[in-house]
Amino acid sequence: MIAVENIHKSFNGAEVLKGVSLTVPEGSVTALIGPSGSGKSTLLRCVNLLETPQSGRVRIDGAVVDFEPGRKVDRADVLALRRKTGMVFQNFQLFPHLTALENVMEGLLTVLKWSRQDARRRATELLDKVGMSDKADAWPANLSGGQQQRVAIARALAPSPKVLLCDEPTSALDPQLAGEVVEVLAQLAREGTTMLMATHDLRLASTIASNVLFLDGGNIVESGPSAQVFGSPVDPRTKRFVSSLASVSIGQG
């Protein structure tokens, strides 16, 4: 389970997150939606501490890190929490000098110190899982955006994290390639992978998210089951945003 409590985060004096709290139950998928600048990507990065909150608490499974102004956080606690997460980025962030297989193996070898044989076996299994086994020896430059993102998902899953964090995983892709990634993430959701994702992609959020949180101005404005938030949102800001997303999706279809 992920529990984020009263997270505050500012950049250069501008408060981006204003005391945000949320819970992601184990085995569920929660989507963070909202306009650009609403704080959803910052919130996601605070969960695995790529960004350090000024105050609040982050808990993943048994790992807990508390933040207070002026108090230095123990690096061991940060690493313990971060190891429970896998991160999928908008721009893939594959190592260009490594093959698809080597990209998935890299963290297992360098961080977890697995043997090369075990890391290769695990990476091969995961590339098969995301439909990329036939591209194991390909360089990232020779893969489409959708293929690169599927390799990135396999890499994030390699250490068996407690939660998969996805930051706009389809936004750099055209609708057809995005569909490949949506299907992979949907399959992971069906298998019970816990996920927290920030997305503008209505198809992605409505297909796989069990719960949706709408952020605006650094606050959670509305939250609830996916069908409720997309089908009958209560807050006027959510209604406007969902309507704008739906019109874009129709235009792309």
Coordinates of C-alpha atoms in Angstrom, one line a residue:
M1 CA 0.0 0.0 0.0
I2 CA 1.1 3.6 -0.7
A3 CA 0.1 6.3 1.8
V4 CA 1.0 9.9 1.2
E5 CA 0.2 12.2 4.0
N6 CA 0.0 16.0 4.0
I7 CA 2.8 16.5 1.4
H8 CA 4.0 20.0 0.8
K9 CA 6.4 20.9 -2.0
S10 CA 7.6 24.3 -3.2
F11 CA 10.0 25.4 -6.0
N12 CA 11.6 28.8 -5.6
G13 CA 8.9 29.9 -3.1
A14 CA 6.0 28.7 -5.3
E15 CA 3.9 26.1 -3.5
V16 CA 3.2 23.2 -6.0
L17 CA 1.7 20.7 -3.6
K18 CA -0.4 22.1 -0.8
G19 CA -0.8 19.4 1.8
V20 CA -1.8 16.5 -0.5
S21 CA -2.8 13.1 1.0
L22 CA -3.8 9.9 -0.8
T23 CA -3.9 6.2 -0.4
V24 CA -3.3 3.6 -3.1
P25 CA -4.4 0.1 -1.9
E26 CA -2.3 -2.9 -2.9
G27 CA -3.3 -4.4 -6.2
S28 CA -5.2 -1.3 -7.4
V29 CA -4.4 1.4 -10.0
T30 CA -4.9 5.1 -9.3
A31 CA -4.6 7.7 -12.0
L32 CA -3.7 11.3 -11.3
I33 CA -5.2 13.7 -13.8
G34 CA -5.3 17.4 -14.1
P35 CA -4.1 20.3 -16.2
S36 CA -0.4 21.0 -16.8
G37 CA 1.1 22.6 -13.7
S38 CA -1.5 21.0 -11.4
G39 CA 1.2 19.1 -9.4
K40 CA 0.5 15.6 -10.5
S41 CA 4.0 14.8 -11.9
T42 CA 5.6 16.5 -8.9
L43 CA 3.4 14.3 -6.6
L44 CA 4.5 11.2 -8.4
R45 CA 8.2 12.2 -8.1
C46 CA 7.7 12.8 -4.4
V47 CA 6.4 9.3 -3.9
N48 CA 9.8 7.8 -4.8
L49 CA 11.7 10.8 -3.6
L50 CA 13.1 12.0 -6.9
E51 CA 11.8 15.2 -5.4
T52 CA 12.1 15.8 -1.7
P53 CA 9.0 17.2 0.0
Q54 CA 9.4 20.1 2.5
S55 CA 7.0 18.3 4.9
G56 CA 4.7 15.3 5.1
R57 CA 5.1 11.5 5.1
V58 CA 5.5 8.9 2.4
R59 CA 4.8 5.2 3.2
I60 CA 5.2 2.3 0.9
D61 CA 4.6 -1.1 2.4
G62 CA 6.8 -1.1 5.6
A63 CA 9.1 1.8 4.5
V64 CA 8.3 5.2 5.9
V65 CA 10.0 8.5 5.5
D66 CA 8.9 11.6 7.4
F67 CA 9.8 15.2 6.2
E68 CA 10.0 18.3 8.3
P69 CA 11.4 21.7 7.4
G70 CA 15.1 21.9 8.2
R71 CA 15.4 18.2 9.1
K72 CA 17.8 16.1 7.1
V73 CA 16.3 12.8 5.9
D74 CA 18.4 9.7 6.4
R75 CA 19.7 8.4 3.1
A76 CA 19.3 4.8 4.1
D77 CA 15.5 5.4 4.6
V78 CA 15.3 7.1 1.2
L79 CA 16.9 4.2 -0.5
A80 CA 14.8 1.7 1.3
L81 CA 11.6 3.4 0.1
R82 CA 12.9 4.0 -3.4
R83 CA 13.7 0.3 -3.8
K84 CA 10.0 -0.5 -3.4
T85 CA 9.2 1.6 -6.5
G86 CA 9.6 1.1 -10.3
M87 CA 9.5 4.3 -12.4
V88 CA 8.3 4.7 -16.0
F89 CA 9.1 8.1 -17.5
Q90 CA 7.5 10.1 -20.3
N91 CA 10.7 10.1 -22.4
F92 CA 11.7 6.4 -21.8
Q93 CA 15.2 7.2 -20.5
L94 CA 16.8 4.0 -21.9
F95 CA 20.5 3.8 -22.0
P96 CA 21.4 4.3 -25.7
H97 CA 24.6 2.2 -25.5
L98 CA 22.8 -0.9 -24.1
T99 CA 20.5 -3.3 -25.9
A100 CA 16.9 -3.8 -24.8
L101 CA 17.9 -6.9 -22.8
E102 CA 20.9 -5.1 -21.2
N103 CA 18.7 -2.1 -20.3
V104 CA 16.4 -4.4 -18.3
M105 CA 19.4 -6.2 -16.7
E106 CA 21.3 -3.1 -15.7
G107 CA 19.6 -2.3 -12.4
L108 CA 19.7 -5.9 -11.3
L109 CA 23.4 -6.1 -11.9
T110 CA 24.6 -2.7 -10.6
V111 CA 22.1 -2.0 -7.8
L112 CA 20.9 -5.4 -6.6
K113 CA 24.2 -7.2 -7.5
W114 CA 22.4 -10.2 -9.1
S115 CA 24.5 -12.7 -11.1
R116 CA 24.6 -12.1 -14.8
Q117 CA 22.9 -15.4 -15.4
D118 CA 20.0 -14.6 -13.1
A119 CA 19.6 -11.0 -14.4
R120 CA 19.5 -12.3 -18.0
R121 CA 16.8 -14.8 -17.1
R122 CA 14.7 -12.2 -15.3
A123 CA 15.1 -9.7 -18.1
T124 CA 14.2 -12.3 -20.8
E125 CA 11.0 -13.2 -18.9
L126 CA 10.0 -9.5 -18.6
L127 CA 10.7 -8.7 -22.3
D128 CA 8.5 -11.6 -23.2
K129 CA 5.8 -10.3 -20.8
V130 CA 5.7 -6.9 -22.6
G131 CA 5.8 -8.4 -26.1
M132 CA 9.4 -7.5 -26.8
S133 CA 11.3 -10.8 -26.7
D134 CA 12.1 -10.6 -30.4
K135 CA 13.8 -7.2 -29.9
A136 CA 16.1 -8.3 -27.0
D137 CA 19.2 -7.5 -29.0
A138 CA 18.0 -4.2 -30.5
W139 CA 19.4 -0.8 -29.7
P140 CA 17.0 1.8 -28.4
A141 CA 17.6 3.9 -31.5
N142 CA 16.2 1.1 -33.7
L143 CA 13.0 0.8 -31.7
S144 CA 9.8 2.8 -32.1
G145 CA 8.6 4.9 -29.2
G146 CA 6.0 2.4 -28.2
Q147 CA 8.7 -0.4 -28.2
Q148 CA 11.1 1.7 -26.1
Q149 CA 8.4 2.4 -23.6
R150 CA 7.6 -1.3 -23.3
V151 CA 11.3 -2.0 -22.6
A152 CA 11.2 0.8 -20.0
I153 CA 8.2 -0.9 -18.3
A154 CA 10.1 -4.2 -18.3
R155 CA 13.1 -2.4 -16.7
A156 CA 10.9 -0.8 -14.0
L157 CA 9.4 -4.2 -13.2
A158 CA 12.8 -6.0 -13.0
P159 CA 13.4 -5.7 -9.2
S160 CA 9.8 -6.7 -8.4
P161 CA 8.7 -3.3 -6.9
K162 CA 5.7 -2.9 -4.6
V163 CA 4.4 -0.2 -6.9
L164 CA 4.8 0.9 -10.5
L165 CA 4.9 4.7 -10.9
C166 CA 4.1 6.0 -14.4
D167 CA 4.7 9.6 -15.3
E168 CA 2.7 10.4 -18.5
P169 CA 3.7 7.0 -20.0
T170 CA 1.9 7.6 -23.4
S171 CA 2.2 11.3 -23.9
A172 CA 5.3 11.1 -26.2
L173 CA 3.6 8.6 -28.4
D174 CA 1.1 8.8 -31.3
P175 CA -2.3 7.2 -30.7
Q176 CA -1.4 3.8 -32.3
L177 CA 1.9 3.4 -30.4
A178 CA 0.2 4.6 -27.2
G179 CA -2.3 1.8 -27.7
E180 CA 0.5 -0.7 -27.4
V181 CA 1.6 0.7 -24.1
V182 CA -2.0 0.9 -22.8
E183 CA -2.5 -2.8 -23.5
V184 CA 0.7 -3.7 -21.6
L185 CA -0.3 -1.6 -18.6
A186 CA -3.8 -3.0 -18.7
Q187 CA -2.4 -6.5 -18.6
L188 CA -0.3 -5.6 -15.6
A189 CA -3.4 -4.2 -13.9
R190 CA -5.3 -7.4 -14.6
E191 CA -2.5 -9.3 -12.9
G192 CA -2.8 -7.1 -9.8
T193 CA 0.2 -4.8 -10.2
T194 CA -0.2 -1.8 -7.9
M195 CA 0.2 1.4 -10.0
L196 CA 0.1 5.1 -9.5
M197 CA 0.2 7.1 -12.7
A198 CA 0.1 10.7 -13.8
T199 CA -1.6 11.0 -17.2
H200 CA -3.5 13.1 -19.7
D201 CA -4.5 10.0 -21.6
L202 CA -8.2 9.4 -21.1
R203 CA -8.0 6.0 -22.8
L204 CA -5.3 4.9 -20.4
A205 CA -6.9 6.2 -17.2
S206 CA -10.4 5.0 -18.1
T207 CA -9.2 1.6 -19.2
I208 CA -7.1 0.6 -16.3
A209 CA -7.6 2.9 -13.3
S210 CA -9.8 1.8 -10.5
N211 CA -9.6 5.2 -8.8
V212 CA -9.0 8.7 -10.2
L213 CA -7.7 11.8 -8.5
F214 CA -8.2 15.2 -10.1
L215 CA -5.5 17.8 -9.1
D216 CA -5.7 21.5 -9.7
G217 CA -3.5 24.1 -8.2
G218 CA -1.6 21.7 -5.9
N219 CA -4.8 20.3 -4.3
I220 CA -6.9 17.2 -4.8
V221 CA -10.2 18.7 -6.1
E222 CA -12.1 15.4 -6.6
S223 CA -11.5 11.7 -6.2
G224 CA -13.4 8.5 -6.6
P225 CA -13.9 5.4 -8.7
S226 CA -12.9 5.8 -12.4
A227 CA -16.5 5.4 -13.7
Q228 CA -17.7 8.1 -11.3
V229 CA -15.0 10.7 -12.0
F230 CA -15.2 10.3 -15.8
G231 CA -18.9 9.6 -16.0
S232 CA -20.4 12.1 -13.6
P233 CA -17.8 14.4 -12.1
V234 CA -19.1 16.7 -9.3
D235 CA -16.6 19.6 -9.3
P236 CA -17.0 22.1 -12.2
R237 CA -13.2 22.0 -12.8
T238 CA -13.2 18.3 -13.2
K239 CA -16.2 18.5 -15.6
R240 CA -14.4 21.0 -17.8
F241 CA -11.1 18.9 -17.8
V242 CA -12.8 15.6 -18.5
S243 CA -14.8 17.2 -21.3
S244 CA -11.6 18.6 -22.9
L245 CA -9.9 15.2 -22.7
A246 CA -12.9 13.5 -24.2
S247 CA -13.0 15.9 -27.2
V248 CA -9.2 15.4 -27.8
S249 CA -9.7 11.6 -27.7
I250 CA -12.6 11.7 -30.1
G251 CA -10.5 13.9 -32.4
Q252 CA -7.7 11.4 -32.4
G253 CA -10.0 8.4 -32.9

